[in-house]
mmCIF file of C-alpha atoms in Angstrom:
data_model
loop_
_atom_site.group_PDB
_atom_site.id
_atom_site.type_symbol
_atom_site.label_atom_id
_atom_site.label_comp_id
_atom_site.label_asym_id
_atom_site.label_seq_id
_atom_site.Cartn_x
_atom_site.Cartn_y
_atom_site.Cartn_z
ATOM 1 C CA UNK F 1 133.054 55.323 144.436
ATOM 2 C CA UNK F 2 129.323 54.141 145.015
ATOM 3 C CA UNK F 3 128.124 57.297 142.720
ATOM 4 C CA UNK F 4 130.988 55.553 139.855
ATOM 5 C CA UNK F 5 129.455 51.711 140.739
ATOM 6 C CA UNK F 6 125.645 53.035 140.038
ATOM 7 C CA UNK F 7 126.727 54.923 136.726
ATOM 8 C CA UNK F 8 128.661 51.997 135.662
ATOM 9 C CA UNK F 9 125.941 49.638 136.211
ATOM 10 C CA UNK F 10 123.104 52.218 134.581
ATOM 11 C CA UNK F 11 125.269 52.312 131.641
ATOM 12 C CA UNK F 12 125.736 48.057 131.174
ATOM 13 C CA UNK F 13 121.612 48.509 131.466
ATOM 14 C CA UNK F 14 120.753 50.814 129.092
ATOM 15 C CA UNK F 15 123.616 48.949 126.822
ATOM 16 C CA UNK F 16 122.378 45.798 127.227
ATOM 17 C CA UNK F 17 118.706 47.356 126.780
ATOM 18 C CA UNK F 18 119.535 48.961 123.533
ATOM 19 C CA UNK F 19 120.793 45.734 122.081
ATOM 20 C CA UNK F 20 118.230 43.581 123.234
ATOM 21 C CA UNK F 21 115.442 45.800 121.593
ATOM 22 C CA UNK F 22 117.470 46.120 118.304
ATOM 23 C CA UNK F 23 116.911 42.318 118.103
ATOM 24 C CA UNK F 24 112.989 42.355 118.936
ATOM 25 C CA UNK F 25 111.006 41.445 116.501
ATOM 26 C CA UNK F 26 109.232 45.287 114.628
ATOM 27 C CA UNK F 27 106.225 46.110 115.785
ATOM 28 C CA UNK F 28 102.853 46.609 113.939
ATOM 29 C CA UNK F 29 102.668 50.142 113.303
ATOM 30 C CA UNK F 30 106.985 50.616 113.032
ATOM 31 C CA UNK F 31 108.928 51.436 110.390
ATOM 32 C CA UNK F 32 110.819 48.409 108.779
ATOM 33 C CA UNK F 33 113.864 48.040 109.427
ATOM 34 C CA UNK F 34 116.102 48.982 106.515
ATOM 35 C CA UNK F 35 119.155 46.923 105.066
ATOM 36 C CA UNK F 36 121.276 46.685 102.125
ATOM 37 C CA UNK F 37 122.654 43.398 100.619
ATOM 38 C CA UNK F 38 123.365 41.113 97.929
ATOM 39 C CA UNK F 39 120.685 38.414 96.247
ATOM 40 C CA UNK F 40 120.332 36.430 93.603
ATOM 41 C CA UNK F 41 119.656 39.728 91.662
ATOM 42 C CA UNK F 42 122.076 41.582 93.033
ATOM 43 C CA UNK F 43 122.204 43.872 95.957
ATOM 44 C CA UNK F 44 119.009 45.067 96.899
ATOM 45 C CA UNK F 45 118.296 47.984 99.531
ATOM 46 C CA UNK F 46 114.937 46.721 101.570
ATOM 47 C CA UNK F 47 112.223 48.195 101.734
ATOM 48 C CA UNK F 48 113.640 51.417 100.176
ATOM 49 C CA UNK F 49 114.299 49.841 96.560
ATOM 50 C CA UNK F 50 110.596 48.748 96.007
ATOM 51 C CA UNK F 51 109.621 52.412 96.087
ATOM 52 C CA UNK F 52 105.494 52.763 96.764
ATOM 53 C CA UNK F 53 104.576 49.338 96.449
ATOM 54 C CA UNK F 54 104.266 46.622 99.183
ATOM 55 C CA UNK F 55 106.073 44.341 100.616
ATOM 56 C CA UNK F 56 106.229 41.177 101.532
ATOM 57 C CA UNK F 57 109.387 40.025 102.977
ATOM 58 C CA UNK F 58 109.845 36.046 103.882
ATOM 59 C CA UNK F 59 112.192 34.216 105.882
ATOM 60 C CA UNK F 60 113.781 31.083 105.871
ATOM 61 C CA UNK F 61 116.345 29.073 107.720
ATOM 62 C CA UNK F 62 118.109 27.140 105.557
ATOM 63 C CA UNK F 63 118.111 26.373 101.688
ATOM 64 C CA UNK F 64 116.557 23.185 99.787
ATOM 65 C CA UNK F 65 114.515 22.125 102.908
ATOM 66 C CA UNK F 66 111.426 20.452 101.756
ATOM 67 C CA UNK F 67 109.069 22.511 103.653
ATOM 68 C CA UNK F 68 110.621 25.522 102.253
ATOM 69 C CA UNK F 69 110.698 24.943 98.928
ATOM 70 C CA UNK F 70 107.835 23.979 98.553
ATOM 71 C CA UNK F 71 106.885 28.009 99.653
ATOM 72 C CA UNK F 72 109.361 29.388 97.037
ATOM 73 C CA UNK F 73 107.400 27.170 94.329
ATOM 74 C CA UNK F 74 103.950 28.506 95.458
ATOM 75 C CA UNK F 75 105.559 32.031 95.839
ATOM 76 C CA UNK F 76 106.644 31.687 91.938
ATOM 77 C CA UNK F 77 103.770 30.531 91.008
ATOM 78 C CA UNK F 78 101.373 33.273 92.473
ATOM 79 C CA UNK F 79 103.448 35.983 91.621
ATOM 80 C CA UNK F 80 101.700 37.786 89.244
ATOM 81 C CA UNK F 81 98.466 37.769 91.696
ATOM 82 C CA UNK F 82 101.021 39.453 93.941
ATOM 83 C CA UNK F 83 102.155 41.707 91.614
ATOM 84 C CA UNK F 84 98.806 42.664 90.033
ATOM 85 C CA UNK F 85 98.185 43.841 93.962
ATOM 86 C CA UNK F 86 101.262 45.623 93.644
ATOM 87 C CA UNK F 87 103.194 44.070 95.760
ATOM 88 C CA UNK F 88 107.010 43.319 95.576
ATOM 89 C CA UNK F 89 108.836 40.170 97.486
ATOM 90 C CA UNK F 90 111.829 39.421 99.136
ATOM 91 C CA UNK F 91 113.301 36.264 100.584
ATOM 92 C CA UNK F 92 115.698 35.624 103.083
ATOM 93 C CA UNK F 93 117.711 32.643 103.915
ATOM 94 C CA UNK F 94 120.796 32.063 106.859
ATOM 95 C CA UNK F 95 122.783 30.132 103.590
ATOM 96 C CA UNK F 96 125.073 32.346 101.275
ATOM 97 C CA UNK F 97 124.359 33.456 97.844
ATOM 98 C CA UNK F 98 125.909 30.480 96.041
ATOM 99 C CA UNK F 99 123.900 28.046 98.062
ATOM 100 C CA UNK F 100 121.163 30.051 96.864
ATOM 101 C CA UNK F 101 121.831 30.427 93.290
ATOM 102 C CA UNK F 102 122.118 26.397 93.274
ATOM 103 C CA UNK F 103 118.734 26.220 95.278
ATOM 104 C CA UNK F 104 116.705 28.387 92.540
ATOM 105 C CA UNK F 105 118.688 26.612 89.785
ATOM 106 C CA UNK F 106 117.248 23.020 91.569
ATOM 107 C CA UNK F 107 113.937 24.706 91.791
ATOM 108 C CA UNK F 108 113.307 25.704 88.411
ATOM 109 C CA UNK F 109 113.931 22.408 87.035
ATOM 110 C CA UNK F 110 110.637 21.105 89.122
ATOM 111 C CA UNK F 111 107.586 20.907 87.813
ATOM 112 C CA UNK F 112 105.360 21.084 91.279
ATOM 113 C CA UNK F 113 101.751 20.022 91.457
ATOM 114 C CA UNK F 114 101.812 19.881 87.395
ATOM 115 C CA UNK F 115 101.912 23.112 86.895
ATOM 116 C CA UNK F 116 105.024 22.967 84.874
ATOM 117 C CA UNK F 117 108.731 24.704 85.787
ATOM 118 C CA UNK F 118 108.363 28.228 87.639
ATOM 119 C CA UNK F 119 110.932 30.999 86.855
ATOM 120 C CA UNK F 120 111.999 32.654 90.278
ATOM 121 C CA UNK F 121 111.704 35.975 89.474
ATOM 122 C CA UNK F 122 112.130 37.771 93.326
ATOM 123 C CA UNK F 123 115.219 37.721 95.409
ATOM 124 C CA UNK F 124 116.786 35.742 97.352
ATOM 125 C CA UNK F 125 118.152 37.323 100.009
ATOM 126 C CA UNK F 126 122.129 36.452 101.270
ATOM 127 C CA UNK F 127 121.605 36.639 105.535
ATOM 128 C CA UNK F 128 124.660 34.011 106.323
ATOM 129 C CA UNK F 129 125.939 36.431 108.763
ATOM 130 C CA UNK F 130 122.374 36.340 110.486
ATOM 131 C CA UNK F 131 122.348 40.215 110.428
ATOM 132 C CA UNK F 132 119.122 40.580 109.182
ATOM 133 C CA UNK F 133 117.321 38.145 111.077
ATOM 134 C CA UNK F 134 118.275 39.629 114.077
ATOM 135 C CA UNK F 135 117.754 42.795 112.876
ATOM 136 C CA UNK F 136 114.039 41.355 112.370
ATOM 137 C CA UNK F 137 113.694 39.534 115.590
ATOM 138 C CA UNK F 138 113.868 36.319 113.674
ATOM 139 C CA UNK F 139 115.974 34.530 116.065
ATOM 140 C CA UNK F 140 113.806 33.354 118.536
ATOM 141 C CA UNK F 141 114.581 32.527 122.379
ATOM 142 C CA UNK F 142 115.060 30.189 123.915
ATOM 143 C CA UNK F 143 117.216 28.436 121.214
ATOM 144 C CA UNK F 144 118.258 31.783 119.664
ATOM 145 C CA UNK F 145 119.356 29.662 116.291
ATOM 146 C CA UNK F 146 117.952 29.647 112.624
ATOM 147 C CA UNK F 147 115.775 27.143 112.928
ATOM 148 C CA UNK F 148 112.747 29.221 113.631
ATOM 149 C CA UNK F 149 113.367 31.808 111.079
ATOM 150 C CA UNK F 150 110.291 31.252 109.587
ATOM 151 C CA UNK F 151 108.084 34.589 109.766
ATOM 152 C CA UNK F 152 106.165 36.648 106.690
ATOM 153 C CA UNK F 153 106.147 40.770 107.104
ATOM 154 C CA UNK F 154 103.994 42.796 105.551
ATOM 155 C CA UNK F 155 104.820 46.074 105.076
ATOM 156 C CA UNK F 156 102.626 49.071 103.377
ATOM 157 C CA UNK F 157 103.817 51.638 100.458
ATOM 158 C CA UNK F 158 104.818 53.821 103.367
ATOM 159 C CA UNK F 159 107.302 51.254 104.578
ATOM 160 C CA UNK F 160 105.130 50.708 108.031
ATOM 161 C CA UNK F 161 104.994 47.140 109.357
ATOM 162 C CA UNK F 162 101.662 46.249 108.915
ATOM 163 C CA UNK F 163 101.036 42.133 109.440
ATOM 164 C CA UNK F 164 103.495 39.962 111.453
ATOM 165 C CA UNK F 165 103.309 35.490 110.954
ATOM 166 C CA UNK F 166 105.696 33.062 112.304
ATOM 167 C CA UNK F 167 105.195 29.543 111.559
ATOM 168 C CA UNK F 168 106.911 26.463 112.724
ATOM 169 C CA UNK F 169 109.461 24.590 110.681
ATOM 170 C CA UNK F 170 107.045 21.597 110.371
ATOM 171 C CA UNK F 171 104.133 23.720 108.690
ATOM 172 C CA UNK F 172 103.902 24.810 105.619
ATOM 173 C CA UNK F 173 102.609 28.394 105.187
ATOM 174 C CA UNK F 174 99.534 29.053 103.310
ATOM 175 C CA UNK F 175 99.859 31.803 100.849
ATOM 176 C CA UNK F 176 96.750 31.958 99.626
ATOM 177 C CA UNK F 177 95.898 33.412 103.203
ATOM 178 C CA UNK F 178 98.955 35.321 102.927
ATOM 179 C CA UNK F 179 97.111 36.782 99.953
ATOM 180 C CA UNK F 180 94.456 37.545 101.415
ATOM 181 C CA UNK F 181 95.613 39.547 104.639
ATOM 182 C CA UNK F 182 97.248 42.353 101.957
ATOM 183 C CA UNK F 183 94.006 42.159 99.877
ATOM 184 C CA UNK F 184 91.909 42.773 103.593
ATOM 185 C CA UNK F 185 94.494 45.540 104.465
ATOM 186 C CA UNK F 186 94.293 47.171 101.105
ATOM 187 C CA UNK F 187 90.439 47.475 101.268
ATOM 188 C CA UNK F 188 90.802 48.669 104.910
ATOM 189 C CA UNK F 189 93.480 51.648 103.985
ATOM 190 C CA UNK F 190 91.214 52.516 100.825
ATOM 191 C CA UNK F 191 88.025 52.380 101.836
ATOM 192 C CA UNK F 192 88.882 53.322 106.027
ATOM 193 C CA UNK F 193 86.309 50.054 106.964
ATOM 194 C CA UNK F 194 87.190 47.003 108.644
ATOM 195 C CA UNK F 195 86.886 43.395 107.929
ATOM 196 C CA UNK F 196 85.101 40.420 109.545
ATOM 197 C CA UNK F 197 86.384 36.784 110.505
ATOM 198 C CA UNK F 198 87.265 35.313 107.302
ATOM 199 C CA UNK F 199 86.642 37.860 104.919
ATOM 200 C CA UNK F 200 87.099 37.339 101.248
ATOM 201 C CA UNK F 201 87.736 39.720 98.877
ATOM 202 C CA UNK F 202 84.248 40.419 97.454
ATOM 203 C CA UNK F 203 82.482 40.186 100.896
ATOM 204 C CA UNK F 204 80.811 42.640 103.099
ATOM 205 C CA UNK F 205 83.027 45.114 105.227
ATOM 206 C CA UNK F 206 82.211 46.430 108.386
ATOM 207 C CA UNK F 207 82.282 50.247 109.538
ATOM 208 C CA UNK F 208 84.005 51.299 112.810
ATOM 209 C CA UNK F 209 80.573 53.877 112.794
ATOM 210 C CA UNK F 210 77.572 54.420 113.168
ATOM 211 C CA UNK F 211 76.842 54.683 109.393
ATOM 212 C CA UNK F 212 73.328 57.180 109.376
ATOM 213 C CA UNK F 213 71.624 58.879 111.854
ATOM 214 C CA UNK F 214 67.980 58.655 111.503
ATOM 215 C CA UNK F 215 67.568 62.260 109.991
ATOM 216 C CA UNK F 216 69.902 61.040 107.563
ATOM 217 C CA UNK F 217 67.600 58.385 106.669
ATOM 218 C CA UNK F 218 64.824 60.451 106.554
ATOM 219 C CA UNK F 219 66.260 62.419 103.835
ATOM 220 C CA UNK F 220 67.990 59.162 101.978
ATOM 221 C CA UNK F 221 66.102 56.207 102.573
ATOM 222 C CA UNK F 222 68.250 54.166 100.317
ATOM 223 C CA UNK F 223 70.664 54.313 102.780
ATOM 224 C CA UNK F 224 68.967 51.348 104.729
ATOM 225 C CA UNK F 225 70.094 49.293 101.480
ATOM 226 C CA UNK F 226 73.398 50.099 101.839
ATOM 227 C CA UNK F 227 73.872 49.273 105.737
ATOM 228 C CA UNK F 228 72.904 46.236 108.312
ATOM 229 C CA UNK F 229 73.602 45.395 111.507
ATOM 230 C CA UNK F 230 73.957 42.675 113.972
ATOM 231 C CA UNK F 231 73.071 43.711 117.227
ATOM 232 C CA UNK F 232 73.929 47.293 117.749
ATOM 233 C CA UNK F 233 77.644 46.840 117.906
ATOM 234 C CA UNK F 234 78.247 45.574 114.442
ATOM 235 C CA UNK F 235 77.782 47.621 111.131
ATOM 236 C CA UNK F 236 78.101 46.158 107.663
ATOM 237 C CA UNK F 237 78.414 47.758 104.814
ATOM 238 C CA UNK F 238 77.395 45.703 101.856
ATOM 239 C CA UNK F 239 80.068 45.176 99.016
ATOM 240 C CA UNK F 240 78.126 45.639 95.524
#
């Protein structure tokens, strides 16, 4: 009877373990999690349907909040920077896909910091059920609700979760900064260097090496013009 007790109770663990990590939020380095369903341009299979580009999937909790749309209209707006970095979008919100076929129909009737009405091009995702945002980890304890399904996932050609932001419901996300993580993680993948605090595209990178040894440099001198350091821990390489 004790043997059946401890089996029972192992079981309810691993159970209860199982679900509890399905609803984590991915980890840098995992694979997205994969779903299918329907948008505002009909159903969509994520990350699978945007083939070898990346992705940028953001979240939201409810339609025509203030905060929120404000995001979509910068989102519109920049998305042909996005796409020249080939890079696809998704959005997610908690309401269903009427309630977000009136919310891009509202939206593209605005014209937002004079730039003129925006065309919505991307996706908006139908998540009334809350599937996906648990499947994400978007449903954050200890109030467990929508409220703070506010995060931005980047994810790489190979479908690997590569950049992970939350931001509170009273903040407004920056995009341009959004921009500029998959620009820095681009350059790191291509060129296998790193970049420093506040890197701009353009800047110097830094190499996770030792770039020359000095018989190197004996036989290429010019490679002193290509590298600096700062202190002996920190190698540049400069961007021409």
């Amino acid at each position: 009877m004790k043997k059946i007790s401890v089996s029972l109770l192992l079981s309810f663990f691993l159970v209860t373990l199982a679900l509890a990590q399905k609803d984590q939020i991915p980890l840098i380095g995992s694979k997205a999690p994969s779903f299918t369903a329907q948008t505002t341009q009909g159903e969509l299979t994520f990350p699978d349907d945007y083939g070898s580009s990346w992705k940028i999937l953001f979240s939201h909790p409810k339609d025509f909040t203030p905060v929120c749309s404000s995001e979509i209209l910068e989102l519109a707006y920049m998305e042909k920077e996005f796409e020249s970095m080939n890079v696809k979008m998704a959005v997610i919100s908690t309401d269903n896909l009427s309630q977000h076929r009136m919310w891009v129909a509202h939206l593209e009737e605005l014209d937002y910091k004079g730039r003129g009405q925006q065309d919505i091009n991307f996706p908006l995702i139908d998540d009334s059920k809350m599937l996906i945002s648990k499947q994400y980890g978007m449903l954050h304890a200890p109030t467990s609700s929508s409220r703070d399904i506010r995060g931005v996932y980047i994810i790489d050609p190979n479908n690997i979760v590569r950049s992970i932001n939350f931001y509170p419901v009273e903040v407004g996300r920056n995009l341009v900064e959004i921009e500029r993580i998959v620009s820095a993680l681009q350059t790191t993948k291509d060129e296998l260097v790193l970049t420093p605090a506040n890197w701009n595209e353009g800047d110097d990178v830094m190499v996770p090496y030792l770039p020359y040894r000095e018989e190197q440099l004996a036989e290429n001198p010019e490679l002193k013009d290509e590298f600096y350091n700062v202190g002996n821990r920190m190698w540049f390489k400069k961007v021409k």
